[in-house]
Short mmCIF file of C-alpha atoms in Angstrom, two decimals:
data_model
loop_
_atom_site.label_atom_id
_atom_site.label_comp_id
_atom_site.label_asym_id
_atom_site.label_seq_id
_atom_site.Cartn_x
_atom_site.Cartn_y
_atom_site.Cartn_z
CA UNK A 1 10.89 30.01 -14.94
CA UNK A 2 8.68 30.87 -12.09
CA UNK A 3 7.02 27.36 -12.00
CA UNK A 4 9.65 25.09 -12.80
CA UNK A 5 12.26 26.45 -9.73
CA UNK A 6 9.16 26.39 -7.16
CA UNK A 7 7.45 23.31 -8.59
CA UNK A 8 11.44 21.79 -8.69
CA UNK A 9 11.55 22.58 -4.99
CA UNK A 10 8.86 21.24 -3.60
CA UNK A 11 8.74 18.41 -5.03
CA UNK A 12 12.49 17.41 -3.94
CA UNK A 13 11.48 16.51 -0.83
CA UNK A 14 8.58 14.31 -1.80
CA UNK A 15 11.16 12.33 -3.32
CA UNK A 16 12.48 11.51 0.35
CA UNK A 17 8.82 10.44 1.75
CA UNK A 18 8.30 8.18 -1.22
CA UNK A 19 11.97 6.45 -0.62
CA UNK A 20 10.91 5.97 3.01
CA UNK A 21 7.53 4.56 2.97
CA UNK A 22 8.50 2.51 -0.33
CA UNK A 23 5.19 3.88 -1.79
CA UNK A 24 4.40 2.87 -5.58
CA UNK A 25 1.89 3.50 -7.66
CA UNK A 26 0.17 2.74 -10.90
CA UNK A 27 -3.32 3.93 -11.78
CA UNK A 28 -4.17 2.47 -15.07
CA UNK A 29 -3.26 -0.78 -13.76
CA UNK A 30 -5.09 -0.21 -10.34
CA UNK A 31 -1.87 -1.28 -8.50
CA UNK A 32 -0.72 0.26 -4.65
CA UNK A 33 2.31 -0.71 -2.54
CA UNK A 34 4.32 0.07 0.34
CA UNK A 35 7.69 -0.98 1.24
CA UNK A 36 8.76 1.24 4.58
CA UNK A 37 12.19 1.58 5.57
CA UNK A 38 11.39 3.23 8.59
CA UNK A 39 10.23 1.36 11.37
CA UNK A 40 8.42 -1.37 9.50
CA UNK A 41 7.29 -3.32 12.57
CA UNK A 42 5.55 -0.18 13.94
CA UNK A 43 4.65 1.73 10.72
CA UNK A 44 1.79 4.80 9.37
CA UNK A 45 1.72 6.95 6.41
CA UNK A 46 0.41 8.99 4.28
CA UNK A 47 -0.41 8.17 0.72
CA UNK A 48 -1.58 10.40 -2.22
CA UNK A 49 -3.18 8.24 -5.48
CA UNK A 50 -4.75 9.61 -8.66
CA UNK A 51 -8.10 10.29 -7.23
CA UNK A 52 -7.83 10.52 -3.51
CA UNK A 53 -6.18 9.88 -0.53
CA UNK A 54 -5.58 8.52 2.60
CA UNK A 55 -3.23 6.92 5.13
CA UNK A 56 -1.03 3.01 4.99
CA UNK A 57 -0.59 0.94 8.35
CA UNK A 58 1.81 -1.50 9.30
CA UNK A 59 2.65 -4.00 12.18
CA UNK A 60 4.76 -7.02 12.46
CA UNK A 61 4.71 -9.39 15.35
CA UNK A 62 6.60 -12.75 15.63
CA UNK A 63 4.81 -14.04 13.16
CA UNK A 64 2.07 -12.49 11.79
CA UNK A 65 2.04 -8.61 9.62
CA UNK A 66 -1.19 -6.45 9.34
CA UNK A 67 -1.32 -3.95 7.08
CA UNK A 68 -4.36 -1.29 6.45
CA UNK A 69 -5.35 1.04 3.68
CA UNK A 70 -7.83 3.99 4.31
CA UNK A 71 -9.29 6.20 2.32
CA UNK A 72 -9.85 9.63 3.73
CA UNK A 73 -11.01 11.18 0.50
CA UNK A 74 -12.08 10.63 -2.96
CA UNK A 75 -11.59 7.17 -4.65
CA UNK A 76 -9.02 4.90 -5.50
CA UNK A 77 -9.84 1.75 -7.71
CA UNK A 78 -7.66 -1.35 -7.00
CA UNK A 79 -6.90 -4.41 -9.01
CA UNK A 80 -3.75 -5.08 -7.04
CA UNK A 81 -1.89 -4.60 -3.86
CA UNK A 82 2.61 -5.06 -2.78
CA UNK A 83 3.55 -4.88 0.70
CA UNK A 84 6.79 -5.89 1.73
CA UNK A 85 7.57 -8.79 4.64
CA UNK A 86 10.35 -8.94 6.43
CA UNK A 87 13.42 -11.05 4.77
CA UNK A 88 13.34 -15.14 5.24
CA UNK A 89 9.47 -15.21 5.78
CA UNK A 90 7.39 -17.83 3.57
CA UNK A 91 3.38 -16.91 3.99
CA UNK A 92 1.37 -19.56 5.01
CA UNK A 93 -1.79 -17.60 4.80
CA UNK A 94 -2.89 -14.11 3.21
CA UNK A 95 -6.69 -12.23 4.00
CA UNK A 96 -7.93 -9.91 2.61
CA UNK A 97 -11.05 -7.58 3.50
CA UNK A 98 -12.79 -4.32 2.45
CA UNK A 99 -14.71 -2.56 4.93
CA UNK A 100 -14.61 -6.15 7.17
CA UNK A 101 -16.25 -8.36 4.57
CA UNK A 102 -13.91 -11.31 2.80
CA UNK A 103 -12.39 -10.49 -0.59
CA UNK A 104 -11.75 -13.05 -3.20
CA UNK A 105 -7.62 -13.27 -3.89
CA UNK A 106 -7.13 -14.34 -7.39
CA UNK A 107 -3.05 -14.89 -7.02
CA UNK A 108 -0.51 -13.35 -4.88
CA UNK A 109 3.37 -14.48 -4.79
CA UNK A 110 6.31 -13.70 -3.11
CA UNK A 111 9.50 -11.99 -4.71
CA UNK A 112 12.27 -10.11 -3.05
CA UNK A 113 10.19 -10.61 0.59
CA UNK A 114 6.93 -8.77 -1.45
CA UNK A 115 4.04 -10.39 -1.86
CA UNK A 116 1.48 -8.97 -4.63
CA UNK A 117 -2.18 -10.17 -3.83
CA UNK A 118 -4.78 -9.62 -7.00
CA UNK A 119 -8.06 -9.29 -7.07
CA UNK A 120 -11.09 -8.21 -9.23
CA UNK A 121 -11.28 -5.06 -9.63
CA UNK A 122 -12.15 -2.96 -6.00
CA UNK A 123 -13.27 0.48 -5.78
CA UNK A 124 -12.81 2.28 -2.46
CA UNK A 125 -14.61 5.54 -1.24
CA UNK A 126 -14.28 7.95 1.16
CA UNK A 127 -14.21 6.37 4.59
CA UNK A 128 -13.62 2.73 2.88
CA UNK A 129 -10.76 0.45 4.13
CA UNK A 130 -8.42 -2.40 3.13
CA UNK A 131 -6.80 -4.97 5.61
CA UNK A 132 -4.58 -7.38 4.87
CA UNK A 133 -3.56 -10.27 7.30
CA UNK A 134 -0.46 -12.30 6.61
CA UNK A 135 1.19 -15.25 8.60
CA UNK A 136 4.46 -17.26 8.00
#
């Protein structure tokens, strides 16, 4: 009883920070997304994966989003990556880099205002980062 009621507790509210940042993910299939519903023009996180963690940026201007992935600790092994644009947009162009250096996109699409962007298979380590570059 002990463990259930406390581990039922705590765990309630990280219900609420996954709703607000829009945060999936799927580690067999080496997916990660974000979707915030909280200031997505002007927007940081926290995110907790399988094997590490580390912290989600977002910023929107007129026509342009950046988005950033960081890994503060341990490793997280990607194959694929959602982020959410604002409604109406159509990308024109979609970048991709680890650590600053060009990353081959296999596919990405648009549904619902989220684009998906694949790739072969990335594996980030501590102190490794993602950025992602998207105009309409």
């Amino acid at each position: 009883i002990e463990y259930g009621n406390h581990y039922t507790r705590a765990m309630s509210s990280y219900g609420a920070f996954i709703a607000a940042t829009g945060f999936i993910y799927h580690g067999p299939r080496g997916h990660i997304g974000f979707a915030p519903k909280i200031e997505p023009h002007d927007f940081k996180s926290a995110f907790v994966a399988g094997e590490g963690w580390g912290s989600f940026i977002q910023s929107r201007g007129i026509f342009s989003q950046y988005n950033a992935i960081s890994l503060t600790y341990g490793a997280l092994t990607l194959n694929s990556i959602s982020i959410q644009l604002p409604p109406g947009t159509i990308p024109t162009s979609v970048s991709l880099t680890l650590d600053g250096k060009p990353v081959d996109i296999k596919k990405h699409y648009e549904d619902n205002n989220t684009i998906s962007i694949t790739f072969k298979n990335l594996v980030l380590d501590e102190g490794d980062g993602i950025e992602i570059k998207t105009i309409w």
